[in-house]
mmCIF file of C-alpha atoms in Angstrom:
data_model
loop_
_atom_site.group_PDB
_atom_site.id
_atom_site.type_symbol
_atom_site.label_atom_id
_atom_site.label_comp_id
_atom_site.label_asym_id
_atom_site.label_seq_id
_atom_site.Cartn_x
_atom_site.Cartn_y
_atom_site.Cartn_z
ATOM 1 C CA UNK D 1 -80.149 -110.590 -49.337
ATOM 2 C CA UNK D 2 -82.685 -108.470 -47.487
ATOM 3 C CA UNK D 3 -82.552 -107.567 -43.809
ATOM 4 C CA UNK D 4 -85.272 -110.092 -43.057
ATOM 5 C CA UNK D 5 -83.165 -112.836 -44.639
ATOM 6 C CA UNK D 6 -80.065 -112.177 -42.563
ATOM 7 C CA UNK D 7 -78.641 -115.254 -40.797
ATOM 8 C CA UNK D 8 -80.382 -114.703 -37.466
ATOM 9 C CA UNK D 9 -77.915 -116.579 -35.282
ATOM 10 C CA UNK D 10 -74.879 -114.571 -36.355
ATOM 11 C CA UNK D 11 -76.726 -111.252 -36.442
ATOM 12 C CA UNK D 12 -78.038 -111.850 -32.927
ATOM 13 C CA UNK D 13 -74.587 -112.941 -31.731
ATOM 14 C CA UNK D 14 -72.968 -109.771 -33.042
ATOM 15 C CA UNK D 15 -75.684 -107.584 -31.557
ATOM 16 C CA UNK D 16 -75.188 -109.318 -28.220
ATOM 17 C CA UNK D 17 -71.412 -108.957 -28.296
ATOM 18 C CA UNK D 18 -71.483 -105.291 -29.241
ATOM 19 C CA UNK D 19 -74.614 -104.011 -27.538
ATOM 20 C CA UNK D 20 -72.390 -102.513 -24.828
ATOM 21 C CA UNK D 21 -68.932 -102.966 -26.342
ATOM 22 C CA UNK D 22 -69.764 -100.565 -29.176
ATOM 23 C CA UNK D 23 -69.616 -97.652 -26.726
ATOM 24 C CA UNK D 24 -65.933 -98.309 -25.948
ATOM 25 C CA UNK D 25 -64.962 -100.188 -29.107
ATOM 26 C CA UNK D 26 -62.870 -97.502 -30.783
ATOM 27 C CA UNK D 27 -61.152 -96.504 -27.559
ATOM 28 C CA UNK D 28 -59.988 -100.053 -26.800
ATOM 29 C CA UNK D 29 -59.427 -101.508 -30.277
ATOM 30 C CA UNK D 30 -56.966 -98.863 -31.405
ATOM 31 C CA UNK D 31 -54.303 -100.650 -29.383
ATOM 32 C CA UNK D 32 -54.522 -103.953 -31.224
ATOM 33 C CA UNK D 33 -56.317 -103.517 -34.561
ATOM 34 C CA UNK D 34 -53.061 -102.554 -36.205
ATOM 35 C CA UNK D 35 -52.687 -101.627 -39.862
ATOM 36 C CA UNK D 36 -56.123 -100.060 -40.382
ATOM 37 C CA UNK D 37 -54.776 -96.590 -41.088
ATOM 38 C CA UNK D 38 -52.185 -98.009 -43.462
ATOM 39 C CA UNK D 39 -54.989 -99.690 -45.401
ATOM 40 C CA UNK D 40 -56.906 -96.405 -45.652
ATOM 41 C CA UNK D 41 -53.792 -94.528 -46.777
ATOM 42 C CA UNK D 42 -53.331 -97.083 -49.544
ATOM 43 C CA UNK D 43 -56.856 -96.959 -50.971
ATOM 44 C CA UNK D 44 -55.860 -94.287 -53.490
ATOM 45 C CA UNK D 45 -59.492 -93.604 -54.364
ATOM 46 C CA UNK D 46 -60.029 -91.881 -57.731
ATOM 47 C CA UNK D 47 -61.831 -88.540 -57.875
ATOM 48 C CA UNK D 48 -65.553 -89.127 -57.461
ATOM 49 C CA UNK D 49 -64.937 -92.827 -56.843
ATOM 50 C CA UNK D 50 -67.116 -95.216 -54.876
ATOM 51 C CA UNK D 51 -65.895 -97.032 -51.765
ATOM 52 C CA UNK D 52 -67.574 -99.882 -49.874
ATOM 53 C CA UNK D 53 -66.534 -101.147 -46.449
ATOM 54 C CA UNK D 54 -67.739 -104.620 -45.520
ATOM 55 C CA UNK D 55 -68.134 -104.999 -41.764
ATOM 56 C CA UNK D 56 -68.079 -101.242 -41.159
ATOM 57 C CA UNK D 57 -68.701 -101.560 -37.405
ATOM 58 C CA UNK D 58 -68.680 -98.245 -35.569
ATOM 59 C CA UNK D 59 -67.930 -96.246 -38.727
ATOM 60 C CA UNK D 60 -64.460 -95.336 -37.513
ATOM 61 C CA UNK D 61 -62.736 -96.377 -40.735
ATOM 62 C CA UNK D 62 -65.248 -94.717 -43.017
ATOM 63 C CA UNK D 63 -64.970 -91.416 -41.163
ATOM 64 C CA UNK D 64 -61.177 -91.481 -41.579
ATOM 65 C CA UNK D 65 -61.464 -92.512 -45.204
ATOM 66 C CA UNK D 66 -63.845 -89.635 -45.989
ATOM 67 C CA UNK D 67 -61.297 -87.221 -44.537
ATOM 68 C CA UNK D 68 -58.615 -88.725 -46.788
ATOM 69 C CA UNK D 69 -60.781 -88.795 -49.910
ATOM 70 C CA UNK D 70 -63.414 -86.045 -49.556
ATOM 71 C CA UNK D 71 -64.522 -86.243 -53.203
ATOM 72 C CA UNK D 72 -65.424 -89.940 -53.055
ATOM 73 C CA UNK D 73 -68.741 -91.577 -52.190
ATOM 74 C CA UNK D 74 -68.798 -94.034 -49.295
ATOM 75 C CA UNK D 75 -70.952 -97.012 -48.377
ATOM 76 C CA UNK D 76 -70.858 -99.293 -45.364
ATOM 77 C CA UNK D 77 -72.361 -102.718 -44.669
ATOM 78 C CA UNK D 78 -72.656 -104.473 -41.316
ATOM 79 C CA UNK D 79 -74.743 -107.338 -39.954
ATOM 80 C CA UNK D 80 -75.115 -105.777 -36.491
ATOM 81 C CA UNK D 81 -77.906 -103.258 -35.974
ATOM 82 C CA UNK D 82 -76.187 -102.180 -32.755
ATOM 83 C CA UNK D 83 -72.963 -101.303 -34.550
ATOM 84 C CA UNK D 84 -74.825 -99.486 -37.315
ATOM 85 C CA UNK D 85 -76.560 -97.334 -34.720
ATOM 86 C CA UNK D 86 -73.169 -96.248 -33.420
ATOM 87 C CA UNK D 87 -71.814 -95.766 -36.942
ATOM 88 C CA UNK D 88 -74.728 -93.586 -38.010
ATOM 89 C CA UNK D 89 -74.309 -91.447 -34.901
ATOM 90 C CA UNK D 90 -70.561 -91.045 -35.514
ATOM 91 C CA UNK D 91 -71.080 -90.101 -39.152
ATOM 92 C CA UNK D 92 -73.792 -87.594 -38.260
ATOM 93 C CA UNK D 93 -71.615 -86.106 -35.545
ATOM 94 C CA UNK D 94 -68.881 -85.479 -38.122
ATOM 95 C CA UNK D 95 -71.378 -83.888 -40.512
ATOM 96 C CA UNK D 96 -70.824 -86.607 -43.091
ATOM 97 C CA UNK D 97 -74.314 -88.052 -43.430
ATOM 98 C CA UNK D 98 -74.618 -86.722 -46.975
ATOM 99 C CA UNK D 99 -71.437 -88.509 -48.050
ATOM 100 C CA UNK D 100 -71.987 -91.932 -46.484
ATOM 101 C CA UNK D 101 -74.771 -94.486 -46.852
ATOM 102 C CA UNK D 102 -74.976 -97.445 -44.461
ATOM 103 C CA UNK D 103 -77.048 -100.608 -44.703
ATOM 104 C CA UNK D 104 -77.582 -103.766 -42.704
ATOM 105 C CA UNK D 105 -76.589 -106.907 -44.539
ATOM 106 C CA UNK D 106 -74.552 -110.089 -44.635
ATOM 107 C CA UNK D 107 -71.060 -109.571 -46.060
ATOM 108 C CA UNK D 108 -71.045 -113.117 -47.450
ATOM 109 C CA UNK D 109 -74.134 -112.552 -49.594
ATOM 110 C CA UNK D 110 -75.404 -109.061 -50.372
ATOM 111 C CA UNK D 111 -77.154 -107.203 -53.177
ATOM 112 C CA UNK D 112 -75.334 -103.887 -53.463
ATOM 113 C CA UNK D 113 -77.779 -102.537 -56.034
ATOM 114 C CA UNK D 114 -80.751 -103.176 -53.746
ATOM 115 C CA UNK D 115 -79.014 -101.877 -50.631
ATOM 116 C CA UNK D 116 -77.191 -98.852 -52.016
ATOM 117 C CA UNK D 117 -78.388 -98.236 -55.550
ATOM 118 C CA UNK D 118 -74.812 -98.925 -56.674
ATOM 119 C CA UNK D 119 -73.801 -102.225 -58.242
ATOM 120 C CA UNK D 120 -70.012 -101.936 -58.399
ATOM 121 C CA UNK D 121 -67.373 -100.010 -56.465
ATOM 122 C CA UNK D 122 -63.933 -98.633 -57.242
ATOM 123 C CA UNK D 123 -62.664 -99.762 -53.858
ATOM 124 C CA UNK D 124 -63.894 -102.372 -51.407
ATOM 125 C CA UNK D 125 -62.177 -102.855 -48.077
ATOM 126 C CA UNK D 126 -62.501 -105.240 -45.150
ATOM 127 C CA UNK D 127 -60.791 -104.355 -41.883
ATOM 128 C CA UNK D 128 -60.584 -106.989 -39.137
ATOM 129 C CA UNK D 129 -63.932 -108.480 -40.107
ATOM 130 C CA UNK D 130 -63.021 -111.703 -41.912
ATOM 131 C CA UNK D 131 -61.818 -113.093 -38.581
ATOM 132 C CA UNK D 132 -65.371 -112.705 -37.247
ATOM 133 C CA UNK D 133 -67.474 -113.843 -40.200
ATOM 134 C CA UNK D 134 -68.633 -117.471 -40.519
ATOM 135 C CA UNK D 135 -67.998 -118.562 -44.079
ATOM 136 C CA UNK D 136 -65.593 -115.650 -44.494
ATOM 137 C CA UNK D 137 -64.298 -117.052 -47.784
ATOM 138 C CA UNK D 138 -67.642 -116.121 -49.333
ATOM 139 C CA UNK D 139 -67.041 -112.520 -48.274
ATOM 140 C CA UNK D 140 -63.874 -112.449 -50.370
ATOM 141 C CA UNK D 141 -65.772 -113.761 -53.388
ATOM 142 C CA UNK D 142 -68.650 -111.322 -52.855
ATOM 143 C CA UNK D 143 -66.245 -108.398 -52.472
ATOM 144 C CA UNK D 144 -64.445 -109.216 -55.720
ATOM 145 C CA UNK D 145 -67.768 -109.566 -57.515
ATOM 146 C CA UNK D 146 -68.683 -106.064 -56.332
ATOM 147 C CA UNK D 147 -65.579 -104.445 -57.836
ATOM 148 C CA UNK D 148 -65.804 -102.157 -60.817
ATOM 149 C CA UNK D 149 -63.324 -102.766 -63.673
ATOM 150 C CA UNK D 150 -59.942 -101.537 -62.509
ATOM 151 C CA UNK D 151 -61.092 -101.532 -58.885
ATOM 152 C CA UNK D 152 -59.330 -103.091 -55.921
ATOM 153 C CA UNK D 153 -60.104 -105.043 -52.764
ATOM 154 C CA UNK D 154 -58.111 -104.151 -49.642
ATOM 155 C CA UNK D 155 -57.978 -106.481 -46.635
ATOM 156 C CA UNK D 156 -56.301 -106.131 -43.252
ATOM 157 C CA UNK D 157 -56.766 -108.692 -40.511
ATOM 158 C CA UNK D 158 -54.987 -110.711 -37.877
ATOM 159 C CA UNK D 159 -52.046 -112.735 -39.101
ATOM 160 C CA UNK D 160 -50.589 -115.845 -37.513
ATOM 161 C CA UNK D 161 -48.106 -113.941 -35.308
ATOM 162 C CA UNK D 162 -45.373 -116.186 -36.694
ATOM 163 C CA UNK D 163 -42.587 -113.810 -35.748
ATOM 164 C CA UNK D 164 -43.818 -113.174 -32.204
ATOM 165 C CA UNK D 165 -43.248 -115.184 -28.999
ATOM 166 C CA UNK D 166 -45.529 -118.189 -28.468
ATOM 167 C CA UNK D 167 -46.746 -116.819 -25.159
ATOM 168 C CA UNK D 168 -47.910 -113.638 -26.887
ATOM 169 C CA UNK D 169 -49.765 -115.616 -29.533
ATOM 170 C CA UNK D 170 -51.512 -117.737 -26.902
ATOM 171 C CA UNK D 171 -52.476 -114.670 -24.878
ATOM 172 C CA UNK D 172 -53.815 -112.853 -27.931
ATOM 173 C CA UNK D 173 -55.810 -115.859 -29.164
ATOM 174 C CA UNK D 174 -57.378 -116.311 -25.738
ATOM 175 C CA UNK D 175 -58.410 -112.662 -25.612
ATOM 176 C CA UNK D 176 -59.840 -112.705 -29.140
ATOM 177 C CA UNK D 177 -61.961 -115.775 -28.445
ATOM 178 C CA UNK D 178 -63.888 -113.752 -25.878
ATOM 179 C CA UNK D 179 -65.203 -111.683 -28.787
ATOM 180 C CA UNK D 180 -65.719 -114.595 -31.205
ATOM 181 C CA UNK D 181 -62.683 -113.587 -33.234
ATOM 182 C CA UNK D 182 -60.531 -116.250 -34.882
ATOM 183 C CA UNK D 183 -57.465 -115.341 -36.995
ATOM 184 C CA UNK D 184 -57.800 -117.170 -40.311
ATOM 185 C CA UNK D 185 -54.794 -119.388 -40.938
ATOM 186 C CA UNK D 186 -55.561 -119.854 -44.671
ATOM 187 C CA UNK D 187 -56.232 -116.142 -45.241
ATOM 188 C CA UNK D 188 -53.292 -115.566 -47.589
ATOM 189 C CA UNK D 189 -53.958 -118.745 -49.585
ATOM 190 C CA UNK D 190 -57.648 -117.917 -50.031
ATOM 191 C CA UNK D 191 -56.953 -114.335 -51.107
ATOM 192 C CA UNK D 192 -54.298 -115.445 -53.564
ATOM 193 C CA UNK D 193 -56.492 -118.225 -54.953
ATOM 194 C CA UNK D 194 -59.447 -115.874 -55.400
ATOM 195 C CA UNK D 195 -57.261 -113.310 -57.124
ATOM 196 C CA UNK D 196 -56.001 -115.950 -59.557
ATOM 197 C CA UNK D 197 -59.541 -117.138 -60.238
ATOM 198 C CA UNK D 198 -60.579 -113.556 -61.001
ATOM 199 C CA UNK D 199 -57.506 -112.861 -63.126
ATOM 200 C CA UNK D 200 -56.531 -110.087 -60.708
ATOM 201 C CA UNK D 201 -53.224 -108.897 -59.304
ATOM 202 C CA UNK D 202 -52.296 -109.833 -55.755
ATOM 203 C CA UNK D 203 -50.125 -107.997 -53.241
ATOM 204 C CA UNK D 204 -49.519 -109.228 -49.721
ATOM 205 C CA UNK D 205 -47.648 -107.747 -46.765
ATOM 206 C CA UNK D 206 -46.885 -109.124 -43.328
ATOM 207 C CA UNK D 207 -47.026 -106.404 -40.670
ATOM 208 C CA UNK D 208 -45.455 -106.303 -37.228
ATOM 209 C CA UNK D 209 -43.773 -109.727 -37.357
ATOM 210 C CA UNK D 210 -46.911 -111.451 -38.521
ATOM 211 C CA UNK D 211 -49.302 -109.728 -36.138
ATOM 212 C CA UNK D 212 -51.378 -108.570 -39.103
ATOM 213 C CA UNK D 213 -51.683 -109.271 -42.819
ATOM 214 C CA UNK D 214 -52.406 -106.570 -45.400
ATOM 215 C CA UNK D 215 -53.484 -107.544 -48.910
ATOM 216 C CA UNK D 216 -54.578 -105.775 -52.078
ATOM 217 C CA UNK D 217 -56.313 -107.513 -54.962
ATOM 218 C CA UNK D 218 -56.634 -105.445 -58.135
ATOM 219 C CA UNK D 219 -59.165 -106.312 -60.811
ATOM 220 C CA UNK D 220 -58.405 -106.001 -64.499
ATOM 221 C CA UNK D 221 -59.448 -102.952 -66.500
#
């Protein structure tokens, strides 16, 4: 899908939400986007491997991942031009422009070869983006289709807070709605179903009493 074919309503919504929020996003989100660093630690990228982040936002995760895996090649996709502007600036500021390529696109339907010149990736990860993407299930399918043989998909996102007080859950959900974020109740079932359909392995962890879910889907060799 080309930039001109992006779903205008969602792209415009995300640009509107983050036109100003992007300047303070990383400072504020570090307190409640829990499990992102654990995901990056667990990528275990092979030497010279390729890594794609879907919904790369401000570039915060990619910058950290490059530091962890300096011999890998990184790619980032986001539907928001505003967020990509911030991400490109952050990557340039860290002197990493030669190691990272970003593109604007829809995570539910993208042509990696056209956008990046790379068709398949050793690692694909999605951090707190599925809870913002309409038709997020398609993102899971698209991510698995973009995996190289033996590659893996890593997902961290809001859980159902099942082990936390009801008042906390209500407060969190109310706050997230302000940013068009909706924790996906069937997240685990969809990930497990997609892994079975693809003949892949599936690992799932509940973090912080259900505050967040962390999953890894590994494709076959």
